[in-house]
XYZ file of C-alpha atoms in Angstrom:
722
model
C 58.595 -88.571 -59.363
C 56.644 -85.624 -60.850
C 53.519 -86.656 -58.483
C 55.616 -87.272 -55.821
C 56.745 -83.282 -56.038
C 53.107 -82.668 -56.275
C 52.007 -84.375 -53.128
C 55.162 -82.876 -51.345
C 53.960 -79.282 -52.565
C 50.352 -79.922 -51.565
C 51.189 -81.101 -47.934
C 53.263 -77.873 -47.226
C 50.231 -75.817 -48.606
C 47.954 -77.850 -45.870
C 50.455 -77.205 -43.072
C 51.074 -73.397 -43.740
C 47.220 -73.237 -43.790
C 46.650 -74.802 -40.030
C 47.187 -72.296 -37.987
C 45.556 -73.886 -34.616
C 48.154 -76.713 -35.076
C 51.103 -73.999 -35.431
C 50.105 -72.286 -32.296
C 49.907 -75.478 -30.368
C 53.319 -76.062 -31.536
C 54.878 -72.222 -30.520
C 53.252 -72.718 -27.608
C 55.282 -76.112 -26.905
C 58.497 -74.632 -27.991
C 57.951 -71.657 -25.659
C 58.109 -73.871 -22.716
C 60.825 -76.813 -23.979
C 63.454 -74.152 -25.565
C 64.607 -72.572 -22.877
C 64.238 -75.520 -20.400
C 66.192 -77.740 -22.358
C 68.788 -74.669 -23.333
C 69.109 -74.280 -19.625
C 69.324 -77.855 -18.778
C 71.929 -79.064 -21.145
C 74.381 -76.379 -19.687
C 74.091 -78.971 -16.524
C 75.383 -81.778 -18.132
C 78.050 -80.718 -20.295
C 79.895 -84.000 -21.037
C 76.231 -86.016 -21.514
C 75.981 -85.609 -25.237
C 79.581 -86.738 -26.459
C 78.952 -90.106 -23.969
C 75.533 -90.812 -25.350
C 77.293 -90.290 -29.116
C 80.086 -92.680 -27.981
C 77.510 -95.420 -26.690
C 75.136 -95.120 -29.789
C 78.210 -95.160 -31.891
C 79.616 -98.360 -30.140
C 76.069 -100.266 -30.490
C 75.570 -99.526 -33.859
C 78.660 -101.007 -34.715
C 78.158 -103.609 -33.045
C 74.717 -104.224 -33.929
C 74.767 -107.849 -34.384
C 76.749 -108.732 -31.228
C 74.514 -106.368 -29.250
C 71.365 -108.134 -30.541
C 72.731 -111.895 -29.701
C 73.589 -110.694 -25.991
C 70.387 -108.845 -25.276
C 68.252 -111.896 -26.649
C 70.154 -114.212 -24.198
C 70.256 -111.806 -21.321
C 66.321 -111.440 -21.837
C 65.646 -114.743 -22.211
C 67.675 -115.430 -19.086
C 65.131 -113.353 -17.151
C 62.297 -115.157 -18.450
C 61.429 -112.904 -21.395
C 60.778 -114.176 -25.285
C 62.449 -112.861 -27.366
C 61.318 -112.904 -31.345
C 63.907 -110.602 -33.234
C 62.009 -109.790 -36.733
C 63.263 -109.070 -39.517
C 60.421 -107.709 -41.156
C 57.268 -105.212 -40.300
C 54.970 -108.303 -41.758
C 56.802 -110.965 -39.281
C 56.743 -108.541 -36.104
C 52.708 -108.131 -36.925
C 52.254 -111.807 -37.117
C 54.427 -112.820 -34.107
C 52.361 -109.792 -31.788
C 48.980 -111.195 -33.342
C 49.364 -114.789 -32.905
C 49.987 -113.980 -28.917
C 46.578 -111.959 -28.932
C 43.234 -113.692 -29.895
C 40.877 -111.343 -28.178
C 40.072 -108.371 -25.477
C 41.489 -105.210 -24.778
C 44.671 -103.815 -25.378
C 46.158 -100.968 -23.972
C 49.223 -99.321 -25.673
C 51.689 -96.561 -24.544
C 53.736 -94.278 -26.948
C 55.800 -96.699 -28.873
C 57.666 -95.388 -32.220
C 58.641 -98.920 -33.344
C 54.846 -99.796 -32.919
C 53.833 -97.128 -34.949
C 56.834 -97.967 -37.568
C 54.772 -101.472 -37.603
C 51.023 -99.844 -37.651
C 50.558 -102.201 -34.976
C 47.303 -100.673 -33.637
C 45.769 -100.774 -37.248
C 46.608 -104.111 -37.503
C 45.074 -105.021 -34.106
C 41.891 -103.293 -34.951
C 41.239 -104.771 -38.193
C 41.309 -108.348 -36.245
C 38.827 -107.048 -33.858
C 40.586 -106.344 -30.768
C 39.978 -102.950 -28.902
C 43.034 -101.050 -28.326
C 43.792 -98.195 -26.259
C 46.065 -95.585 -26.368
C 46.932 -94.451 -22.817
C 49.405 -91.593 -23.705
C 46.901 -88.497 -23.354
C 48.072 -86.825 -26.671
C 47.665 -90.564 -28.140
C 44.381 -90.690 -26.696
C 43.254 -87.379 -27.839
C 44.531 -87.931 -31.533
C 42.884 -91.487 -31.310
C 39.481 -90.211 -30.467
C 39.940 -87.099 -33.121
C 40.688 -89.487 -35.686
C 43.881 -87.590 -36.197
C 47.244 -88.116 -36.692
C 50.551 -87.107 -33.946
C 52.060 -84.197 -34.781
C 55.309 -84.364 -32.719
C 57.202 -87.166 -31.252
C 56.662 -85.823 -27.392
C 53.570 -83.859 -27.402
C 51.692 -85.561 -30.331
C 48.558 -83.930 -29.870
C 49.802 -80.330 -29.749
C 48.145 -79.063 -32.706
C 44.439 -79.721 -31.176
C 43.131 -76.686 -29.215
C 41.687 -77.189 -25.838
C 37.933 -76.627 -27.136
C 38.023 -79.020 -29.400
C 39.951 -81.757 -26.656
C 36.715 -80.779 -24.217
C 34.368 -81.524 -27.412
C 35.956 -84.561 -27.955
C 36.330 -85.994 -23.893
C 32.772 -84.755 -23.137
C 31.316 -87.091 -26.271
C 33.227 -90.000 -24.606
C 32.240 -89.189 -21.018
C 28.213 -88.273 -21.854
C 28.435 -85.386 -19.757
C 29.979 -81.826 -20.691
C 32.941 -81.519 -19.303
C 34.702 -78.093 -17.973
C 36.923 -76.519 -20.463
C 40.212 -76.486 -17.987
C 43.220 -78.481 -18.541
C 42.728 -80.098 -14.830
C 39.203 -81.170 -15.713
C 40.063 -82.844 -18.568
C 43.050 -84.517 -17.235
C 41.001 -85.851 -14.534
C 38.413 -87.208 -17.383
C 41.380 -89.010 -19.191
C 42.810 -90.298 -16.017
C 39.155 -91.862 -14.778
C 38.279 -93.586 -18.229
C 41.851 -94.536 -19.187
C 41.939 -96.764 -15.573
C 39.287 -98.509 -16.216
C 40.636 -99.797 -19.649
C 43.868 -100.594 -17.504
C 41.937 -102.502 -15.472
C 40.266 -104.766 -17.559
C 43.177 -105.156 -20.179
C 44.495 -108.371 -21.139
C 47.515 -107.430 -23.048
C 49.623 -104.149 -22.600
C 52.007 -103.052 -25.424
C 55.133 -100.497 -24.720
C 58.034 -99.334 -26.634
C 61.747 -98.973 -25.064
C 63.724 -95.678 -24.688
C 66.752 -98.546 -24.136
C 67.492 -102.029 -23.656
C 70.676 -102.890 -21.465
C 72.145 -106.121 -23.081
C 74.044 -107.239 -19.936
C 71.340 -107.592 -17.941
C 68.451 -107.898 -20.272
C 66.311 -104.669 -18.863
C 63.760 -102.604 -20.642
C 64.318 -99.035 -19.559
C 61.150 -96.738 -20.256
C 60.561 -93.248 -19.034
C 57.650 -90.750 -19.044
C 55.929 -88.297 -16.876
C 52.294 -89.417 -16.703
C 52.543 -92.671 -15.399
C 50.733 -94.796 -17.937
C 53.693 -96.590 -19.245
C 53.955 -97.922 -15.978
C 50.521 -98.957 -15.517
C 50.477 -100.498 -19.003
C 53.965 -102.529 -18.322
C 52.447 -103.965 -14.848
C 48.838 -104.331 -15.192
C 47.782 -106.825 -17.634
C 48.517 -110.134 -17.859
C 50.938 -109.736 -21.170
C 53.031 -107.328 -21.629
C 54.659 -106.558 -25.075
C 57.781 -104.529 -25.646
C 58.170 -103.475 -29.391
C 61.439 -101.794 -30.017
C 64.007 -101.275 -32.821
C 67.423 -103.050 -32.476
C 68.922 -100.024 -32.479
C 67.771 -99.337 -28.806
C 69.626 -101.864 -27.205
C 73.124 -100.568 -25.353
C 75.755 -102.363 -23.468
C 75.059 -102.245 -20.327
C 72.667 -100.810 -17.520
C 74.619 -97.610 -16.978
C 74.498 -96.889 -20.649
C 70.580 -97.636 -21.064
C 70.079 -94.921 -17.826
C 72.217 -92.473 -19.927
C 69.768 -92.763 -22.705
C 66.901 -92.315 -20.168
C 68.623 -89.038 -18.783
C 69.438 -87.781 -22.496
C 66.098 -88.456 -23.047
C 64.737 -85.803 -20.557
C 67.385 -83.316 -20.783
C 66.951 -82.886 -24.272
C 63.786 -83.823 -25.084
C 61.726 -81.735 -22.480
C 64.365 -80.083 -20.389
C 64.040 -82.302 -17.217
C 67.062 -83.763 -15.199
C 65.193 -87.156 -15.209
C 61.450 -87.984 -16.410
C 58.919 -88.123 -13.487
C 58.888 -92.010 -13.735
C 61.788 -94.509 -15.166
C 60.682 -97.885 -15.050
C 63.317 -100.720 -15.409
C 61.761 -103.820 -16.063
C 64.045 -106.873 -15.989
C 62.089 -110.082 -16.837
C 58.950 -111.220 -15.655
C 56.768 -110.837 -12.421
C 58.207 -112.971 -9.648
C 57.614 -113.324 -5.940
C 59.140 -115.713 -3.115
C 57.377 -118.548 -1.617
C 57.628 -119.237 2.431
C 61.146 -121.004 1.780
C 62.433 -118.041 -0.649
C 62.270 -119.654 -3.462
C 61.980 -117.470 -6.565
C 58.356 -118.079 -8.538
C 57.112 -116.342 -11.352
C 53.731 -114.869 -11.319
C 53.714 -111.859 -9.049
C 51.747 -109.219 -9.109
C 52.541 -108.155 -12.362
C 52.557 -109.767 -16.322
C 52.609 -113.121 -16.305
C 54.248 -113.479 -19.615
C 56.648 -110.343 -21.028
C 57.737 -110.810 -24.760
C 60.519 -108.679 -26.459
C 59.919 -107.611 -30.258
C 63.627 -106.361 -31.805
C 62.697 -104.855 -34.628
C 65.335 -104.888 -37.846
C 63.336 -103.703 -40.685
C 65.201 -101.642 -42.517
C 68.076 -101.128 -40.222
C 71.109 -103.540 -41.609
C 70.051 -101.573 -44.891
C 70.684 -98.226 -43.264
C 74.166 -99.587 -41.823
C 75.312 -100.946 -45.436
C 74.684 -97.949 -47.310
C 76.632 -95.422 -44.997
C 73.512 -94.405 -43.210
C 74.556 -95.903 -39.384
C 74.331 -92.185 -37.910
C 70.511 -92.349 -38.337
C 70.433 -95.027 -35.795
C 71.830 -93.298 -33.245
C 68.650 -91.523 -32.621
C 66.710 -91.440 -29.164
C 63.597 -90.251 -30.503
C 63.334 -87.410 -27.698
C 62.235 -84.807 -30.521
C 64.930 -81.990 -29.682
C 65.377 -81.653 -33.568
C 61.670 -80.920 -33.955
C 61.850 -78.357 -31.068
C 64.228 -76.320 -33.303
C 63.412 -77.510 -36.726
C 62.065 -73.683 -38.756
C 60.428 -76.282 -41.615
C 58.641 -78.455 -38.804
C 57.782 -75.354 -36.898
C 55.701 -74.175 -39.906
C 54.050 -76.952 -41.211
C 54.553 -79.838 -38.448
C 53.331 -83.376 -39.478
C 53.097 -82.466 -42.854
C 57.090 -82.831 -42.599
C 58.007 -86.444 -42.357
C 56.739 -89.827 -42.497
C 55.544 -91.801 -39.391
C 58.867 -90.835 -37.767
C 58.597 -86.772 -38.284
C 61.134 -84.442 -39.351
C 64.190 -84.651 -41.396
C 65.291 -87.577 -39.321
C 62.041 -89.741 -40.326
C 62.864 -88.924 -44.067
C 66.298 -90.531 -43.735
C 64.236 -93.805 -41.897
C 61.671 -93.763 -44.467
C 64.330 -93.968 -47.515
C 66.287 -96.950 -45.801
C 62.863 -98.840 -45.608
C 63.106 -98.771 -49.352
C 60.623 -96.243 -49.825
C 62.250 -93.312 -51.695
C 58.809 -91.984 -52.929
C 57.577 -91.700 -49.555
C 60.694 -89.798 -48.934
C 60.090 -87.127 -51.875
C 56.200 -86.943 -50.892
C 56.806 -86.200 -47.347
C 59.695 -83.625 -47.749
C 62.770 -84.500 -48.859
C 63.312 -80.842 -50.786
C 62.238 -79.247 -47.608
C 65.370 -79.048 -45.646
C 66.802 -76.186 -45.286
C 70.188 -76.932 -44.375
C 70.372 -74.592 -41.132
C 71.418 -77.550 -39.010
C 69.604 -77.016 -35.976
C 68.697 -80.412 -35.787
C 72.274 -81.430 -35.471
C 73.154 -78.849 -32.694
C 70.123 -79.448 -30.461
C 70.785 -83.074 -30.804
C 72.131 -85.254 -27.637
C 73.965 -87.362 -30.672
C 74.511 -84.541 -32.946
C 73.146 -86.598 -35.900
C 73.817 -84.798 -38.736
C 70.391 -85.397 -40.565
C 70.738 -82.353 -43.470
C 74.229 -84.461 -44.756
C 72.411 -87.771 -44.770
C 69.251 -85.658 -46.530
C 71.738 -84.124 -49.279
C 73.032 -87.552 -49.588
C 69.440 -89.040 -50.115
C 68.954 -86.308 -52.836
C 71.893 -87.447 -54.496
C 70.404 -91.251 -54.627
C 67.492 -89.520 -56.068
C 69.431 -87.700 -59.002
C 71.476 -90.702 -59.363
C 68.024 -92.789 -59.847
C 65.796 -90.240 -61.599
C 68.217 -87.466 -63.013
C 67.780 -83.745 -62.497
C 64.724 -81.756 -63.088
C 64.730 -79.713 -66.069
C 64.914 -76.334 -64.497
C 67.752 -77.361 -62.226
C 69.504 -78.977 -65.247
C 69.215 -75.748 -67.032
C 70.491 -73.535 -63.708
C 73.274 -75.304 -62.871
C 74.818 -75.695 -66.465
C 74.907 -71.689 -66.673
C 75.989 -71.477 -63.458
C 79.097 -74.392 -64.020
C 80.218 -72.238 -67.303
C 82.252 -69.017 -66.656
C 81.988 -67.872 -70.002
C 78.330 -68.295 -70.045
C 77.121 -66.515 -67.019
C 78.353 -63.175 -67.687
C 76.322 -63.329 -71.109
C 73.461 -64.382 -69.120
C 73.922 -61.474 -66.461
C 74.187 -58.757 -69.396
C 71.154 -60.125 -70.831
C 69.004 -60.138 -67.811
C 70.045 -56.791 -67.140
C 69.558 -55.635 -70.554
C 65.696 -57.215 -70.825
C 64.854 -57.014 -66.819
C 62.632 -53.987 -67.562
C 60.179 -55.863 -69.203
C 59.508 -58.324 -66.717
C 60.440 -56.331 -63.486
C 59.294 -52.668 -62.337
C 61.357 -50.443 -59.892
C 60.264 -49.880 -56.566
C 61.520 -47.142 -53.844
C 63.618 -50.403 -52.190
C 64.274 -52.389 -54.921
C 62.706 -54.118 -58.036
C 59.055 -56.420 -57.937
C 57.755 -58.712 -61.063
C 55.355 -57.197 -63.366
C 53.912 -60.616 -63.586
C 53.067 -62.979 -60.788
C 54.870 -66.127 -61.208
C 54.198 -68.195 -57.776
C 55.684 -71.344 -59.329
C 58.696 -69.706 -60.105
C 58.862 -68.400 -56.304
C 58.307 -64.718 -57.948
C 54.856 -63.367 -56.642
C 54.104 -59.790 -57.745
C 54.938 -58.450 -54.504
C 58.185 -59.973 -54.020
C 61.135 -57.736 -53.888
C 64.267 -59.214 -55.905
C 68.019 -57.417 -56.719
C 68.928 -56.000 -59.528
C 70.900 -57.973 -61.773
C 74.034 -55.774 -62.804
C 75.049 -55.604 -66.567
C 78.621 -56.452 -65.702
C 79.681 -58.622 -62.981
C 81.577 -57.220 -59.737
C 84.844 -59.321 -61.172
C 84.956 -57.263 -64.455
C 84.354 -54.070 -62.505
C 86.034 -54.435 -59.807
C 89.223 -52.393 -59.310
C 91.370 -53.192 -55.722
C 93.765 -50.806 -54.715
C 97.429 -51.178 -55.278
C 99.150 -50.966 -52.196
C 103.476 -50.580 -52.394
C 103.869 -52.690 -48.827
C 100.979 -54.515 -47.905
C 100.626 -55.963 -44.433
C 99.031 -59.129 -46.140
C 97.528 -60.691 -49.468
C 94.387 -62.028 -49.552
C 91.994 -63.291 -52.378
C 88.570 -61.855 -52.754
C 85.972 -65.153 -53.914
C 82.794 -62.704 -54.172
C 80.261 -65.206 -54.958
C 77.090 -65.079 -57.132
C 75.011 -62.893 -54.975
C 77.827 -60.363 -55.112
C 79.131 -60.995 -58.497
C 75.934 -60.309 -60.038
C 73.849 -58.179 -58.131
C 75.152 -56.611 -54.693
C 77.978 -55.009 -55.891
C 77.643 -52.496 -52.997
C 79.049 -55.521 -50.824
C 82.109 -56.295 -52.846
C 83.241 -52.570 -52.909
C 83.242 -52.475 -49.213
C 84.990 -55.340 -48.773
C 87.716 -53.962 -51.144
C 87.536 -50.408 -49.116
C 87.704 -51.567 -45.756
C 91.067 -53.949 -46.758
C 92.553 -50.773 -48.381
C 92.065 -49.020 -45.483
C 94.018 -51.951 -43.538
C 96.444 -51.896 -45.636
C 95.554 -55.583 -47.036
C 96.118 -56.265 -50.867
C 93.467 -57.873 -52.778
C 93.742 -60.272 -55.541
C 90.999 -61.266 -57.549
C 90.799 -63.706 -60.363
C 89.728 -62.800 -63.671
C 86.898 -65.409 -63.800
C 85.124 -67.983 -61.666
C 82.191 -70.080 -61.466
C 79.449 -70.512 -59.037
C 80.726 -72.169 -55.374
C 78.605 -74.978 -56.232
C 76.481 -75.209 -53.204
C 73.024 -75.094 -55.425
C 74.136 -77.927 -57.165
C 75.343 -80.181 -53.923
C 72.597 -79.359 -51.666
C 69.967 -80.386 -54.651
C 72.129 -83.846 -54.881
C 73.942 -83.363 -58.312
C 77.232 -84.370 -58.332
C 78.038 -83.799 -61.540
C 77.702 -79.899 -61.922
C 78.808 -79.703 -58.115
C 82.467 -81.432 -59.318
C 82.509 -79.165 -62.526
C 81.995 -76.079 -60.733
C 84.400 -76.916 -57.672
C 87.266 -78.174 -60.282
C 87.333 -74.967 -62.183
C 87.393 -73.065 -58.886
C 90.146 -74.935 -57.658
C 91.919 -74.484 -60.686
C 91.849 -71.176 -60.652
C 92.114 -69.869 -56.828
C 95.169 -72.868 -56.092
C 97.399 -70.349 -58.779
C 97.012 -67.506 -56.277
C 99.408 -67.016 -53.441
C 97.953 -65.680 -50.542
C 97.836 -65.373 -46.726
C 93.991 -66.254 -46.768
C 90.967 -66.694 -49.084
C 88.345 -64.203 -47.884
C 84.433 -64.223 -48.385
C 81.382 -62.351 -47.561
C 79.249 -65.120 -48.147
C 79.069 -67.623 -45.690
C 77.924 -70.387 -48.110
C 80.397 -70.144 -50.384
C 82.949 -70.297 -47.471
C 81.343 -73.701 -46.373
C 81.682 -75.097 -50.387
C 85.761 -74.302 -50.441
C 85.988 -75.428 -46.647
C 84.213 -78.301 -46.078
C 81.959 -79.359 -49.064
C 85.593 -79.219 -51.617
C 87.429 -81.811 -49.263
C 84.375 -84.199 -48.963
C 83.682 -84.002 -52.732
C 87.063 -85.010 -53.692
C 88.269 -87.157 -50.647
C 88.856 -90.028 -53.051
C 90.021 -88.417 -56.027
C 94.014 -88.052 -56.732
C 96.469 -86.796 -54.516
C 97.081 -83.721 -56.230
C 93.786 -82.656 -55.813
C 93.265 -83.422 -52.916
C 96.412 -81.344 -51.936
C 95.078 -78.459 -53.526
C 91.864 -78.697 -52.149
C 93.064 -79.175 -48.663
C 95.518 -76.287 -49.284
C 92.844 -73.733 -50.295
C 90.337 -75.114 -47.432
C 93.201 -74.202 -44.910
C 93.139 -70.409 -46.212
C 89.531 -70.056 -45.899
C 88.157 -66.947 -43.996
C 85.338 -65.160 -43.178
C 85.566 -61.335 -43.354
C 84.554 -60.671 -39.999
C 86.799 -63.322 -38.892
C 89.963 -61.947 -40.554
C 89.321 -58.581 -39.333
C 88.870 -59.383 -35.920
C 91.766 -61.941 -35.944
C 94.333 -61.846 -38.522
C 95.069 -58.447 -38.528
C 94.960 -55.311 -36.021
C 92.187 -53.559 -37.231
C 92.225 -49.779 -37.781
C 89.308 -47.912 -35.360
C 87.051 -46.019 -38.188
C 86.964 -42.493 -36.592
C 83.552 -41.575 -38.603
C 80.633 -41.465 -36.301
C 78.029 -43.737 -36.903
C 74.852 -43.127 -34.320
C 72.548 -46.177 -35.400
C 70.810 -48.581 -33.446
C 72.438 -51.858 -34.651
C 71.302 -55.672 -34.258
C 72.800 -58.576 -35.765
C 71.267 -61.588 -37.421
C 73.782 -65.216 -37.473
C 73.611 -66.892 -40.921
C 73.105 -70.721 -40.428
C 76.469 -71.480 -42.639
C 78.442 -68.822 -40.606
C 77.426 -69.874 -37.241
C 76.625 -73.267 -37.140
C 79.595 -74.430 -40.334
C 82.161 -72.278 -39.728
C 81.658 -71.411 -35.990
C 81.921 -67.740 -36.307
C 79.599 -66.184 -33.762
C 81.459 -63.477 -32.021
C 83.532 -61.796 -34.713
C 80.923 -59.927 -36.346
C 79.360 -58.676 -32.914
C 83.106 -57.115 -32.295
C 82.927 -55.711 -35.719
C 79.847 -54.044 -34.962
C 80.882 -52.801 -31.380
C 83.963 -51.105 -33.355
C 82.308 -48.550 -34.938
C 82.363 -45.275 -33.188
C 78.364 -43.903 -31.870
C 76.849 -47.531 -32.869
C 74.408 -48.893 -30.379
C 74.627 -52.613 -30.700
C 71.611 -54.421 -29.200
C 71.428 -58.541 -29.676
C 68.327 -59.883 -31.227
C 66.434 -62.620 -29.369
C 66.797 -65.885 -31.272
C 69.459 -64.131 -33.550
C 70.971 -67.860 -34.633
C 67.259 -68.762 -36.198
C 67.039 -69.179 -39.577
C 65.880 -66.727 -41.632
C 64.189 -68.676 -43.906
C 66.288 -67.887 -47.077
C 68.253 -70.905 -47.891
C 69.171 -70.236 -51.436
C 67.130 -71.963 -54.065
C 64.781 -73.115 -51.143
C 63.330 -69.687 -51.001
C 62.244 -70.011 -54.650
C 60.855 -73.004 -54.912
C 59.048 -73.131 -51.429
C 58.719 -68.967 -51.138
C 55.632 -69.000 -49.300
C 57.181 -71.312 -46.394
C 60.277 -69.389 -47.060
C 58.397 -66.021 -46.051
C 56.530 -67.512 -43.170
C 59.925 -68.067 -41.618
C 60.910 -65.022 -42.269
C 58.642 -63.861 -40.254
C 59.527 -64.647 -37.167
C 62.965 -62.983 -37.466
C 61.359 -59.715 -38.318
C 59.071 -60.008 -35.331
C 62.619 -60.180 -33.889
C 64.027 -57.300 -35.468
C 61.094 -55.145 -34.916
C 61.253 -55.904 -30.971
C 65.224 -54.313 -30.955
C 64.103 -51.133 -31.968
C 66.844 -51.045 -34.209
C 67.375 -48.895 -37.125
C 70.083 -51.199 -38.956
C 70.239 -55.100 -39.163
C 73.505 -56.557 -39.910
C 73.937 -59.807 -41.433
C 76.937 -61.744 -42.761
C 75.391 -63.468 -45.737
C 74.003 -61.740 -48.800
C 71.311 -64.083 -49.373
C 69.687 -63.221 -46.050
C 70.425 -59.845 -46.890
C 68.220 -60.062 -49.913
C 65.383 -62.250 -47.987
C 65.333 -59.952 -44.873
C 65.052 -56.422 -47.417
C 62.046 -58.220 -49.013
C 60.225 -59.388 -45.637
C 60.754 -55.854 -44.253
C 59.523 -54.218 -47.716
C 56.262 -56.250 -47.506
C 55.956 -55.805 -43.899
C 56.195 -52.175 -44.517
C 59.042 -51.936 -42.188
C 61.858 -48.833 -42.353
C 65.099 -50.953 -41.049
C 68.158 -50.975 -43.555
C 70.052 -54.208 -44.128
C 73.922 -53.856 -44.245
C 76.685 -56.693 -44.488
C 78.935 -55.436 -41.417
C 81.656 -54.955 -43.350
C 79.290 -52.057 -45.126
C 79.118 -50.724 -42.034
C 82.566 -50.438 -41.123
C 83.062 -49.193 -44.993
C 80.553 -46.618 -44.294
C 82.356 -45.675 -41.023
C 86.009 -45.252 -42.777
C 84.490 -43.242 -45.661
C 82.943 -40.867 -42.969
C 86.052 -40.325 -41.675
C 87.517 -38.648 -45.284
C 84.425 -36.760 -45.165
C 83.601 -38.256 -48.261
C 79.620 -38.829 -47.406
């Protein structure tokens, strides 16, 4: 797999270099994102309804296929259920011997490479979707499921269309659309065969639903003599009403419309009536309608626990919010773009292609899940694919060494001490931190990267929680690796704030990494080793809550440990669940579990806030850190635009793909600058490190703190100690 990882890195590099493509994507995002967010509010039950429909349909897939086949055939359609891509290709090739084929957008058609196969047979295939037509003439690949040519600037489009038309066209959207329409209509009139996909197929009525805004699909399905529908079997839903819900969801979540401009419902072949009102086939539409239902790996997906991937309706919403896709576009995914595309590739039996096209790239921000109309958990599925890869190939040696250190409570403090002692050989100080003396880009350490200084002793070795005679509550504090070995100041602020509120703090004498790095890398062995050690230590401590300054660590204890040990002994499961129920982010604990003592110190600063991904989307913590900041006397809170957008850190991701991580962070730095805030607060130590690096490299002046540090400062100022 070494070569596959090299291919993956080269694709990332190419994606980052293509700035024209990036401009096109963000131009589309700026239109689609706000429209989608606004429209979704009008349909609060749509997502839940759609997930229920898809869950039932995929759970009863064989029944759905049989029922749809029967209904379609009763309407005069010819149905072929294809187990493989080759079978689907051969069926279609047997239908077409010559002539022009007009094709609309079809993901399943792309999956089986039908355009390429037909062209190899000598047929002329004309893409009728405007974006696909641009790509066809430019010999380019689609870069988005709904806007496939957003990576091609209008000047290039004008050049392409002018060459096809044989005249120089005006470089305006209106002129180019007119030229495309005029050129395509001639092909539509002369075409023998039209190929389309399907947004949904109603099993009860045998109706094929297609939705669009251009009108080309309607022409493709009506004008040629033969209409061929290519659709994955997952497109089948139980009823006509269910199919309509799919169509509406595609519009709402895909482009922020309440419904597509055109919705076509095809229920059988074209028909007419004779003078005696007898129904006859052969009206104004196609004489033949063929429906190719593609299975290709779908059964394997269900059998291997990836049924959820088949809930997808190909609306493209996940791509519109994915930070990885935003920066490298079509270089992330294979045939089907983005993380979901990689899952699809894997259950087609091609794990190598999955690695080459981005298996390691998902940063785990979960934006794809929260923007998905069926709430598909793509990050979790990608994590499980990584587990399959590790089970098959083993861990790469660098991760093996790192996880071995992180899982040993005796070794890690020694490594920390050694790193602190010899760090001066490899690191140099600056006004805001330390940077490498030698540039090592392969390790995510270019010469300009700002790094935290590793402490000689861990926070657990130096921490001195205040002894309180009559505490209101008792909590256990899990510092996490960043606080434990680099950012002691966050840990000290935690102890100070809790003491100011008469909260007793317990700390273990030793612990290990929470295990999140190993979990997201797909390694179960070290994940379980770390988790078991932590469970052994923390199940012995009696407390009202277990508090965290790091949301990733909190997610490990609250969500990941119960999944890791779901099938273990009852004793372990009970310990895990007991700990999970006590997990609290520090801002949540301070705002919800106690009556926070208001600080008297005056903090005259403009403060904005960044939502860490694990905190807002996994733990559901949004308002509490903002409330905490607004408790600071004198502070002015300013909401940042897209405050919940990923900062690009992602733990080891920022080491393995530093250039990509840094590019993602640039968008956040612009949002920070626009607030005119002097302080950026964020509830994740990893995000803090990443922002400090970016701010340093951009020559910006903002300071970055955990909210609890700001509260600690306000309490200290009250006492006149600062």
